[in-house]
mmCIF file with all atom_site columns, C-alpha atoms in Angstrom:
data_model
loop_
_atom_site.group_PDB
_atom_site.id
_atom_site.type_symbol
_atom_site.label_atom_id
_atom_site.label_alt_id
_atom_site.label_comp_id
_atom_site.label_asym_id
_atom_site.label_entity_id
_atom_site.label_seq_id
_atom_site.pdbx_PDB_ins_code
_atom_site.Cartn_x
_atom_site.Cartn_y
_atom_site.Cartn_z
_atom_site.occupancy
_atom_site.B_iso_or_equiv
_atom_site.pdbx_formal_charge
_atom_site.auth_seq_id
_atom_site.auth_comp_id
_atom_site.auth_asym_id
_atom_site.auth_atom_id
_atom_site.pdbx_PDB_model_num
ATOM 1   C CA . UNK A 1 1   ? -11.001 47.141 131.449 1.00 86.00 ? 89  UNK A CA 1
ATOM 2   C CA . UNK A 1 2   ? -8.465  47.398 133.984 1.00 92.00 ? 90  UNK A CA 1
ATOM 3   C CA . UNK A 1 3   ? -5.292  49.559 133.776 1.00 93.00 ? 91  UNK A CA 1
ATOM 4   C CA . UNK A 1 4   ? -1.698  47.945 133.889 1.00 95.00 ? 92  UNK A CA 1
ATOM 5   C CA . UNK A 1 5   ? 1.246   46.603 136.690 1.00 96.00 ? 93  UNK A CA 1
ATOM 6   C CA . UNK A 1 6   ? 4.172   46.245 137.190 1.00 97.00 ? 94  UNK A CA 1
ATOM 7   C CA . UNK A 1 7   ? 4.488   42.879 139.425 1.00 98.00 ? 95  UNK A CA 1
ATOM 8   C CA . UNK A 1 8   ? 0.753   43.659 140.398 1.00 96.00 ? 96  UNK A CA 1
ATOM 9   C CA . UNK A 1 9   ? -0.687  42.820 143.696 1.00 97.00 ? 97  UNK A CA 1
ATOM 10  C CA . UNK A 1 10  ? -2.900  39.821 144.312 1.00 95.00 ? 98  UNK A CA 1
ATOM 11  C CA . UNK A 1 11  ? -6.115  41.608 144.112 1.00 94.00 ? 99  UNK A CA 1
ATOM 12  C CA . UNK A 1 12  ? -5.223  43.262 140.515 1.00 94.00 ? 100 UNK A CA 1
ATOM 13  C CA . UNK A 1 13  ? -4.684  38.950 139.866 1.00 92.00 ? 101 UNK A CA 1
ATOM 14  C CA . UNK A 1 14  ? -8.110  38.320 140.950 1.00 90.00 ? 102 UNK A CA 1
ATOM 15  C CA . UNK A 1 15  ? -9.455  41.516 139.154 1.00 89.00 ? 103 UNK A CA 1
ATOM 16  C CA . UNK A 1 16  ? -7.794  40.826 135.546 1.00 88.00 ? 104 UNK A CA 1
ATOM 17  C CA . UNK A 1 17  ? -8.968  36.627 136.267 1.00 83.00 ? 105 UNK A CA 1
ATOM 18  C CA . UNK A 1 18  ? -12.299 38.118 136.838 1.00 79.00 ? 106 UNK A CA 1
ATOM 19  C CA . UNK A 1 19  ? -12.255 40.480 133.126 1.00 79.00 ? 107 UNK A CA 1
ATOM 20  C CA . UNK A 1 20  ? -11.127 36.829 131.395 1.00 77.00 ? 108 UNK A CA 1
ATOM 21  C CA . UNK A 1 21  ? -13.759 35.203 132.421 1.00 66.00 ? 109 UNK A CA 1
ATOM 22  C CA . UNK A 1 22  ? -16.068 36.314 129.440 1.00 58.00 ? 110 UNK A CA 1
ATOM 23  C CA . UNK A 1 23  ? -12.608 35.741 126.296 1.00 59.00 ? 111 UNK A CA 1
ATOM 24  C CA . UNK A 1 24  ? -11.772 32.300 128.530 1.00 56.00 ? 112 UNK A CA 1
ATOM 25  C CA . UNK A 1 25  ? -8.503  33.145 127.489 1.00 58.00 ? 113 UNK A CA 1
ATOM 26  C CA . UNK A 1 26  ? -4.904  35.199 128.888 1.00 58.00 ? 114 UNK A CA 1
ATOM 27  C CA . UNK A 1 27  ? -4.558  35.515 125.237 1.00 61.00 ? 115 UNK A CA 1
ATOM 28  C CA . UNK A 1 28  ? -6.555  38.452 125.278 1.00 72.00 ? 116 UNK A CA 1
ATOM 29  C CA . UNK A 1 29  ? -4.757  40.560 127.473 1.00 80.00 ? 117 UNK A CA 1
ATOM 30  C CA . UNK A 1 30  ? -4.161  43.803 125.144 1.00 80.00 ? 118 UNK A CA 1
ATOM 31  C CA . UNK A 1 31  ? -7.856  43.342 124.965 1.00 82.00 ? 119 UNK A CA 1
ATOM 32  C CA . UNK A 1 32  ? -8.345  43.352 128.868 1.00 88.00 ? 120 UNK A CA 1
ATOM 33  C CA . UNK A 1 33  ? -5.264  45.364 129.681 1.00 92.00 ? 121 UNK A CA 1
ATOM 34  C CA . UNK A 1 34  ? -6.265  49.457 129.369 1.00 91.00 ? 122 UNK A CA 1
ATOM 35  C CA . UNK A 1 35  ? -3.384  50.740 126.987 1.00 89.00 ? 123 UNK A CA 1
ATOM 36  C CA . UNK A 1 36  ? -4.953  53.904 126.078 1.00 89.00 ? 124 UNK A CA 1
ATOM 37  C CA . UNK A 1 37  ? -6.158  54.918 129.629 1.00 89.00 ? 125 UNK A CA 1
ATOM 38  C CA . UNK A 1 38  ? -3.991  58.513 130.879 1.00 88.00 ? 126 UNK A CA 1
ATOM 39  C CA . UNK A 1 39  ? -1.200  58.468 132.607 1.00 88.00 ? 127 UNK A CA 1
ATOM 40  C CA . UNK A 1 40  ? -1.204  57.989 136.723 1.00 86.00 ? 128 UNK A CA 1
ATOM 41  C CA . UNK A 1 41  ? 1.557   58.871 138.347 1.00 86.00 ? 129 UNK A CA 1
ATOM 42  C CA . UNK A 1 42  ? 2.743   56.855 141.904 1.00 87.00 ? 130 UNK A CA 1
ATOM 43  C CA . UNK A 1 43  ? 0.962   53.921 141.036 1.00 91.00 ? 131 UNK A CA 1
ATOM 44  C CA . UNK A 1 44  ? 0.602   50.170 140.709 1.00 93.00 ? 132 UNK A CA 1
ATOM 45  C CA . UNK A 1 45  ? 1.863   50.972 136.572 1.00 95.00 ? 133 UNK A CA 1
ATOM 46  C CA . UNK A 1 46  ? 4.782   51.070 138.007 1.00 96.00 ? 134 UNK A CA 1
ATOM 47  C CA . UNK A 1 47  ? 5.435   50.163 140.626 1.00 97.00 ? 135 UNK A CA 1
ATOM 48  C CA . UNK A 1 48  ? 4.907   46.812 143.476 1.00 97.00 ? 136 UNK A CA 1
ATOM 49  C CA . UNK A 1 49  ? 5.255   46.343 147.143 1.00 98.00 ? 137 UNK A CA 1
ATOM 50  C CA . UNK A 1 50  ? 7.095   43.265 148.649 1.00 98.00 ? 138 UNK A CA 1
ATOM 51  C CA . UNK A 1 51  ? 7.983   41.965 151.929 1.00 97.00 ? 139 UNK A CA 1
ATOM 52  C CA . UNK A 1 52  ? 11.472  42.404 153.561 1.00 97.00 ? 140 UNK A CA 1
ATOM 53  C CA . UNK A 1 53  ? 13.037  41.535 156.263 1.00 96.00 ? 141 UNK A CA 1
ATOM 54  C CA . UNK A 1 54  ? 12.431  45.108 157.832 1.00 96.00 ? 142 UNK A CA 1
ATOM 55  C CA . UNK A 1 55  ? 9.486   45.708 156.610 1.00 96.00 ? 143 UNK A CA 1
ATOM 56  C CA . UNK A 1 56  ? 7.478   46.507 153.507 1.00 97.00 ? 144 UNK A CA 1
ATOM 57  C CA . UNK A 1 57  ? 9.547   47.636 150.284 1.00 98.00 ? 145 UNK A CA 1
ATOM 58  C CA . UNK A 1 58  ? 8.243   49.444 147.038 1.00 98.00 ? 146 UNK A CA 1
ATOM 59  C CA . UNK A 1 59  ? 10.309  49.308 144.003 1.00 98.00 ? 147 UNK A CA 1
ATOM 60  C CA . UNK A 1 60  ? 9.753   51.715 141.269 1.00 97.00 ? 148 UNK A CA 1
ATOM 61  C CA . UNK A 1 61  ? 10.087  50.928 137.316 1.00 97.00 ? 149 UNK A CA 1
ATOM 62  C CA . UNK A 1 62  ? 11.710  54.687 136.511 1.00 96.00 ? 150 UNK A CA 1
ATOM 63  C CA . UNK A 1 63  ? 9.575   55.691 133.694 1.00 95.00 ? 151 UNK A CA 1
ATOM 64  C CA . UNK A 1 64  ? 9.940   58.909 131.077 1.00 93.00 ? 152 UNK A CA 1
ATOM 65  C CA . UNK A 1 65  ? 7.477   60.476 129.045 1.00 87.00 ? 153 UNK A CA 1
ATOM 66  C CA . UNK A 1 66  ? 8.729   61.047 125.270 1.00 82.00 ? 154 UNK A CA 1
ATOM 67  C CA . UNK A 1 67  ? 8.653   64.416 124.129 1.00 81.00 ? 155 UNK A CA 1
ATOM 68  C CA . UNK A 1 68  ? 5.844   62.968 121.002 1.00 77.00 ? 156 UNK A CA 1
ATOM 69  C CA . UNK A 1 69  ? 3.292   61.793 123.494 1.00 68.00 ? 157 UNK A CA 1
ATOM 70  C CA . UNK A 1 70  ? 0.237   63.766 123.287 1.00 73.00 ? 158 UNK A CA 1
ATOM 71  C CA . UNK A 1 71  ? -1.286  65.320 126.620 1.00 83.00 ? 159 UNK A CA 1
ATOM 72  C CA . UNK A 1 72  ? -2.348  63.868 128.644 1.00 86.00 ? 160 UNK A CA 1
ATOM 73  C CA . UNK A 1 73  ? -0.441  60.627 127.825 1.00 88.00 ? 161 UNK A CA 1
ATOM 74  C CA . UNK A 1 74  ? -1.644  58.091 127.180 1.00 90.00 ? 162 UNK A CA 1
ATOM 75  C CA . UNK A 1 75  ? -0.319  54.867 129.175 1.00 91.00 ? 163 UNK A CA 1
ATOM 76  C CA . UNK A 1 76  ? 1.268   52.564 126.393 1.00 92.00 ? 164 UNK A CA 1
ATOM 77  C CA . UNK A 1 77  ? 3.109   56.036 125.482 1.00 92.00 ? 165 UNK A CA 1
ATOM 78  C CA . UNK A 1 78  ? 5.305   56.114 128.709 1.00 94.00 ? 166 UNK A CA 1
ATOM 79  C CA . UNK A 1 79  ? 8.714   54.713 128.100 1.00 95.00 ? 167 UNK A CA 1
ATOM 80  C CA . UNK A 1 80  ? 11.350  52.896 130.732 1.00 96.00 ? 168 UNK A CA 1
ATOM 81  C CA . UNK A 1 81  ? 14.458  55.281 131.549 1.00 95.00 ? 169 UNK A CA 1
ATOM 82  C CA . UNK A 1 82  ? 17.481  53.275 132.381 1.00 90.00 ? 170 UNK A CA 1
ATOM 83  C CA . UNK A 1 83  ? 18.418  55.500 135.444 1.00 85.00 ? 171 UNK A CA 1
ATOM 84  C CA . UNK A 1 84  ? 19.595  54.251 138.648 1.00 88.00 ? 172 UNK A CA 1
ATOM 85  C CA . UNK A 1 85  ? 20.279  50.640 137.552 1.00 93.00 ? 173 UNK A CA 1
ATOM 86  C CA . UNK A 1 86  ? 17.457  49.495 139.017 1.00 97.00 ? 174 UNK A CA 1
ATOM 87  C CA . UNK A 1 87  ? 16.726  46.028 137.298 1.00 97.00 ? 175 UNK A CA 1
ATOM 88  C CA . UNK A 1 88  ? 20.305  45.341 138.939 1.00 97.00 ? 176 UNK A CA 1
ATOM 89  C CA . UNK A 1 89  ? 18.380  47.084 142.549 1.00 97.00 ? 177 UNK A CA 1
ATOM 90  C CA . UNK A 1 90  ? 15.121  45.107 142.080 1.00 98.00 ? 178 UNK A CA 1
ATOM 91  C CA . UNK A 1 91  ? 16.606  41.431 141.358 1.00 98.00 ? 179 UNK A CA 1
ATOM 92  C CA . UNK A 1 92  ? 18.948  42.161 144.475 1.00 98.00 ? 180 UNK A CA 1
ATOM 93  C CA . UNK A 1 93  ? 15.936  43.238 146.788 1.00 98.00 ? 181 UNK A CA 1
ATOM 94  C CA . UNK A 1 94  ? 13.755  40.421 145.569 1.00 98.00 ? 182 UNK A CA 1
ATOM 95  C CA . UNK A 1 95  ? 16.871  38.023 146.145 1.00 98.00 ? 183 UNK A CA 1
ATOM 96  C CA . UNK A 1 96  ? 16.948  39.691 149.221 1.00 97.00 ? 184 UNK A CA 1
ATOM 97  C CA . UNK A 1 97  ? 13.791  39.483 150.489 1.00 97.00 ? 185 UNK A CA 1
ATOM 98  C CA . UNK A 1 98  ? 12.651  36.067 148.960 1.00 98.00 ? 186 UNK A CA 1
ATOM 99  C CA . UNK A 1 99  ? 16.058  33.695 148.703 1.00 97.00 ? 187 UNK A CA 1
ATOM 100 C CA . UNK A 1 100 ? 14.972  31.974 151.215 1.00 96.00 ? 188 UNK A CA 1
ATOM 101 C CA . UNK A 1 101 ? 11.326  31.647 150.224 1.00 97.00 ? 189 UNK A CA 1
ATOM 102 C CA . UNK A 1 102 ? 9.879   27.506 149.870 1.00 97.00 ? 190 UNK A CA 1
ATOM 103 C CA . UNK A 1 103 ? 9.770   28.470 145.406 1.00 98.00 ? 191 UNK A CA 1
ATOM 104 C CA . UNK A 1 104 ? 11.999  30.806 145.059 1.00 98.00 ? 192 UNK A CA 1
ATOM 105 C CA . UNK A 1 105 ? 14.395  28.471 143.220 1.00 97.00 ? 193 UNK A CA 1
ATOM 106 C CA . UNK A 1 106 ? 11.891  27.606 141.455 1.00 97.00 ? 194 UNK A CA 1
ATOM 107 C CA . UNK A 1 107 ? 10.727  30.301 139.739 1.00 98.00 ? 195 UNK A CA 1
ATOM 108 C CA . UNK A 1 108 ? 13.721  32.551 139.087 1.00 98.00 ? 196 UNK A CA 1
ATOM 109 C CA . UNK A 1 109 ? 15.176  31.778 136.242 1.00 98.00 ? 197 UNK A CA 1
ATOM 110 C CA . UNK A 1 110 ? 11.225  32.640 134.540 1.00 97.00 ? 198 UNK A CA 1
ATOM 111 C CA . UNK A 1 111 ? 11.603  35.895 136.831 1.00 98.00 ? 199 UNK A CA 1
ATOM 112 C CA . UNK A 1 112 ? 15.203  37.088 136.471 1.00 98.00 ? 200 UNK A CA 1
ATOM 113 C CA . UNK A 1 113 ? 14.529  37.758 132.656 1.00 98.00 ? 201 UNK A CA 1
ATOM 114 C CA . UNK A 1 114 ? 12.322  40.854 133.663 1.00 98.00 ? 202 UNK A CA 1
ATOM 115 C CA . UNK A 1 115 ? 15.674  42.648 135.259 1.00 97.00 ? 203 UNK A CA 1
ATOM 116 C CA . UNK A 1 116 ? 18.416  41.459 133.054 1.00 96.00 ? 204 UNK A CA 1
ATOM 117 C CA . UNK A 1 117 ? 16.692  42.562 129.653 1.00 94.00 ? 205 UNK A CA 1
ATOM 118 C CA . UNK A 1 118 ? 15.476  46.036 128.443 1.00 94.00 ? 206 UNK A CA 1
ATOM 119 C CA . UNK A 1 119 ? 12.412  46.665 127.166 1.00 95.00 ? 207 UNK A CA 1
ATOM 120 C CA . UNK A 1 120 ? 11.892  50.283 126.238 1.00 96.00 ? 208 UNK A CA 1
ATOM 121 C CA . UNK A 1 121 ? 7.550   51.002 126.663 1.00 96.00 ? 209 UNK A CA 1
ATOM 122 C CA . UNK A 1 122 ? 5.946   50.294 130.292 1.00 96.00 ? 210 UNK A CA 1
ATOM 123 C CA . UNK A 1 123 ? 2.671   48.694 128.591 1.00 96.00 ? 211 UNK A CA 1
ATOM 124 C CA . UNK A 1 124 ? 5.007   46.500 126.853 1.00 95.00 ? 212 UNK A CA 1
ATOM 125 C CA . UNK A 1 125 ? 6.893   45.695 129.856 1.00 97.00 ? 213 UNK A CA 1
ATOM 126 C CA . UNK A 1 126 ? 4.385   44.790 132.376 1.00 96.00 ? 214 UNK A CA 1
ATOM 127 C CA . UNK A 1 127 ? 1.454   43.064 129.124 1.00 95.00 ? 215 UNK A CA 1
ATOM 128 C CA . UNK A 1 128 ? 5.435   40.481 129.408 1.00 95.00 ? 216 UNK A CA 1
ATOM 129 C CA . UNK A 1 129 ? 4.839   40.167 132.926 1.00 97.00 ? 217 UNK A CA 1
ATOM 130 C CA . UNK A 1 130 ? 1.656   39.904 133.271 1.00 94.00 ? 218 UNK A CA 1
ATOM 131 C CA . UNK A 1 131 ? 1.641   36.940 130.534 1.00 92.00 ? 219 UNK A CA 1
ATOM 132 C CA . UNK A 1 132 ? 4.612   35.392 132.346 1.00 95.00 ? 220 UNK A CA 1
ATOM 133 C CA . UNK A 1 133 ? 2.434   35.251 136.056 1.00 95.00 ? 221 UNK A CA 1
ATOM 134 C CA . UNK A 1 134 ? -1.029  33.726 134.208 1.00 92.00 ? 222 UNK A CA 1
ATOM 135 C CA . UNK A 1 135 ? 1.787   31.061 133.195 1.00 92.00 ? 223 UNK A CA 1
ATOM 136 C CA . UNK A 1 136 ? 3.307   30.621 136.786 1.00 94.00 ? 224 UNK A CA 1
ATOM 137 C CA . UNK A 1 137 ? -0.278  30.767 137.525 1.00 91.00 ? 225 UNK A CA 1
ATOM 138 C CA . UNK A 1 138 ? -0.670  27.563 135.706 1.00 86.00 ? 226 UNK A CA 1
ATOM 139 C CA . UNK A 1 139 ? -1.633  29.160 131.859 1.00 74.00 ? 227 UNK A CA 1
ATOM 140 C CA . UNK A 1 140 ? -4.402  29.009 130.530 1.00 68.00 ? 228 UNK A CA 1
ATOM 141 C CA . UNK A 1 141 ? -5.693  25.282 130.472 1.00 67.00 ? 229 UNK A CA 1
ATOM 142 C CA . UNK A 1 142 ? -5.653  26.340 134.519 1.00 63.00 ? 230 UNK A CA 1
ATOM 143 C CA . UNK A 1 143 ? -6.822  29.489 134.893 1.00 62.00 ? 231 UNK A CA 1
ATOM 144 C CA . UNK A 1 144 ? -10.090 27.739 132.233 1.00 62.00 ? 232 UNK A CA 1
ATOM 145 C CA . UNK A 1 145 ? -11.446 25.738 135.301 1.00 62.00 ? 233 UNK A CA 1
ATOM 146 C CA . UNK A 1 146 ? -10.481 27.868 137.835 1.00 58.00 ? 234 UNK A CA 1
ATOM 147 C CA . UNK A 1 147 ? -12.424 30.462 136.504 1.00 54.00 ? 235 UNK A CA 1
ATOM 148 C CA . UNK A 1 148 ? -15.512 28.220 134.906 1.00 57.00 ? 236 UNK A CA 1
ATOM 149 C CA . UNK A 1 149 ? -15.737 26.588 139.016 1.00 58.00 ? 237 UNK A CA 1
ATOM 150 C CA . UNK A 1 150 ? -15.268 29.651 140.245 1.00 55.00 ? 238 UNK A CA 1
ATOM 151 C CA . UNK A 1 151 ? -16.169 32.864 140.447 1.00 51.00 ? 239 UNK A CA 1
ATOM 152 C CA . UNK A 1 152 ? -14.239 35.540 141.276 1.00 47.00 ? 240 UNK A CA 1
ATOM 153 C CA . UNK A 1 153 ? -16.298 38.044 141.523 1.00 48.00 ? 241 UNK A CA 1
ATOM 154 C CA . UNK A 1 154 ? -18.072 36.757 144.137 1.00 55.00 ? 242 UNK A CA 1
ATOM 155 C CA . UNK A 1 155 ? -14.536 35.477 145.740 1.00 58.00 ? 243 UNK A CA 1
ATOM 156 C CA . UNK A 1 156 ? -14.224 35.759 149.406 1.00 66.00 ? 244 UNK A CA 1
ATOM 157 C CA . UNK A 1 157 ? -11.678 37.864 150.939 1.00 74.00 ? 245 UNK A CA 1
ATOM 158 C CA . UNK A 1 158 ? -8.011  36.136 150.550 1.00 78.00 ? 246 UNK A CA 1
ATOM 159 C CA . UNK A 1 159 ? -7.061  34.134 153.320 1.00 87.00 ? 247 UNK A CA 1
ATOM 160 C CA . UNK A 1 160 ? -3.735  33.970 154.526 1.00 92.00 ? 248 UNK A CA 1
ATOM 161 C CA . UNK A 1 161 ? -0.694  31.746 153.377 1.00 95.00 ? 249 UNK A CA 1
ATOM 162 C CA . UNK A 1 162 ? 3.042   31.238 154.018 1.00 95.00 ? 250 UNK A CA 1
ATOM 163 C CA . UNK A 1 163 ? 4.913   34.461 154.255 1.00 96.00 ? 251 UNK A CA 1
ATOM 164 C CA . UNK A 1 164 ? 9.176   33.746 154.604 1.00 94.00 ? 252 UNK A CA 1
ATOM 165 C CA . UNK A 1 165 ? 9.137   36.803 156.918 1.00 95.00 ? 253 UNK A CA 1
ATOM 166 C CA . UNK A 1 166 ? 5.390   36.810 159.114 1.00 94.00 ? 254 UNK A CA 1
ATOM 167 C CA . UNK A 1 167 ? 7.058   35.743 162.601 1.00 95.00 ? 255 UNK A CA 1
ATOM 168 C CA . UNK A 1 168 ? 8.635   39.290 162.455 1.00 95.00 ? 256 UNK A CA 1
ATOM 169 C CA . UNK A 1 169 ? 5.808   41.610 160.901 1.00 95.00 ? 257 UNK A CA 1
ATOM 170 C CA . UNK A 1 170 ? 2.234   39.423 160.852 1.00 95.00 ? 258 UNK A CA 1
ATOM 171 C CA . UNK A 1 171 ? 0.526   38.469 157.965 1.00 96.00 ? 259 UNK A CA 1
ATOM 172 C CA . UNK A 1 172 ? 1.058   42.107 155.362 1.00 96.00 ? 260 UNK A CA 1
ATOM 173 C CA . UNK A 1 173 ? -2.270  41.000 153.266 1.00 95.00 ? 261 UNK A CA 1
ATOM 174 C CA . UNK A 1 174 ? -2.010  42.222 148.932 1.00 94.00 ? 262 UNK A CA 1
ATOM 175 C CA . UNK A 1 175 ? 1.322   42.422 148.243 1.00 97.00 ? 263 UNK A CA 1
ATOM 176 C CA . UNK A 1 176 ? 3.090   41.890 145.467 1.00 98.00 ? 264 UNK A CA 1
ATOM 177 C CA . UNK A 1 177 ? 1.661   38.156 143.081 1.00 98.00 ? 265 UNK A CA 1
ATOM 178 C CA . UNK A 1 178 ? 6.065   37.729 143.565 1.00 98.00 ? 266 UNK A CA 1
ATOM 179 C CA . UNK A 1 179 ? 5.047   37.387 147.165 1.00 98.00 ? 267 UNK A CA 1
ATOM 180 C CA . UNK A 1 180 ? 2.659   34.861 146.830 1.00 97.00 ? 268 UNK A CA 1
ATOM 181 C CA . UNK A 1 181 ? 4.079   32.332 143.762 1.00 98.00 ? 269 UNK A CA 1
ATOM 182 C CA . UNK A 1 182 ? 7.597   32.850 145.916 1.00 98.00 ? 270 UNK A CA 1
ATOM 183 C CA . UNK A 1 183 ? 5.919   31.379 148.942 1.00 98.00 ? 271 UNK A CA 1
ATOM 184 C CA . UNK A 1 184 ? 2.814   29.437 147.923 1.00 97.00 ? 272 UNK A CA 1
ATOM 185 C CA . UNK A 1 185 ? 4.425   28.346 144.515 1.00 96.00 ? 273 UNK A CA 1
ATOM 186 C CA . UNK A 1 186 ? 1.730   26.241 141.799 1.00 93.00 ? 274 UNK A CA 1
ATOM 187 C CA . UNK A 1 187 ? -0.757  26.655 145.416 1.00 93.00 ? 275 UNK A CA 1
ATOM 188 C CA . UNK A 1 188 ? -0.894  29.655 144.629 1.00 93.00 ? 276 UNK A CA 1
ATOM 189 C CA . UNK A 1 189 ? -3.724  30.215 142.071 1.00 90.00 ? 277 UNK A CA 1
ATOM 190 C CA . UNK A 1 190 ? -5.988  28.397 144.806 1.00 87.00 ? 278 UNK A CA 1
ATOM 191 C CA . UNK A 1 191 ? -5.185  31.982 147.705 1.00 89.00 ? 279 UNK A CA 1
ATOM 192 C CA . UNK A 1 192 ? -6.378  34.208 144.680 1.00 86.00 ? 280 UNK A CA 1
ATOM 193 C CA . UNK A 1 193 ? -9.697  32.019 143.208 1.00 77.00 ? 281 UNK A CA 1
#
């Protein structure tokens, strides 16, 4: 089992594909992503890192713990807070950072609903994001083909790919999967496996 993540980093998705391998399908995500783990603060469970013109930027989803939750709190009990207009701020940060990237317009309509619709629980929100990312990476069929022809567990270190601000900051490894999707589009799966 692996922990949940908010637009997780590329290495997390590499690990996910390894975990999916025995199942052969992304539909088994609820069996792979641990809903019952103890909540850990200040982790990628509700944070991601993107590359901007000024360097890296962390985006954090504000959360709350419901009164009914038992201690220690399970990840599945964490609620999303509406504090601080974060959806609008996150979407604007992504549009500013990746608006000029080669595939932002290609994926914007698929990603934007995660910043306009409201979700109650972080686990459900992250699971929907993960399902969408897998779909954008090529869905079950291409993932099955790639998984069964490449072992992600023994994969070589990820090679650098084009990044919008690479000339300014150099290549920044292991950013949010959004960085890879917006910069490499349909070729993204080749960088993960």
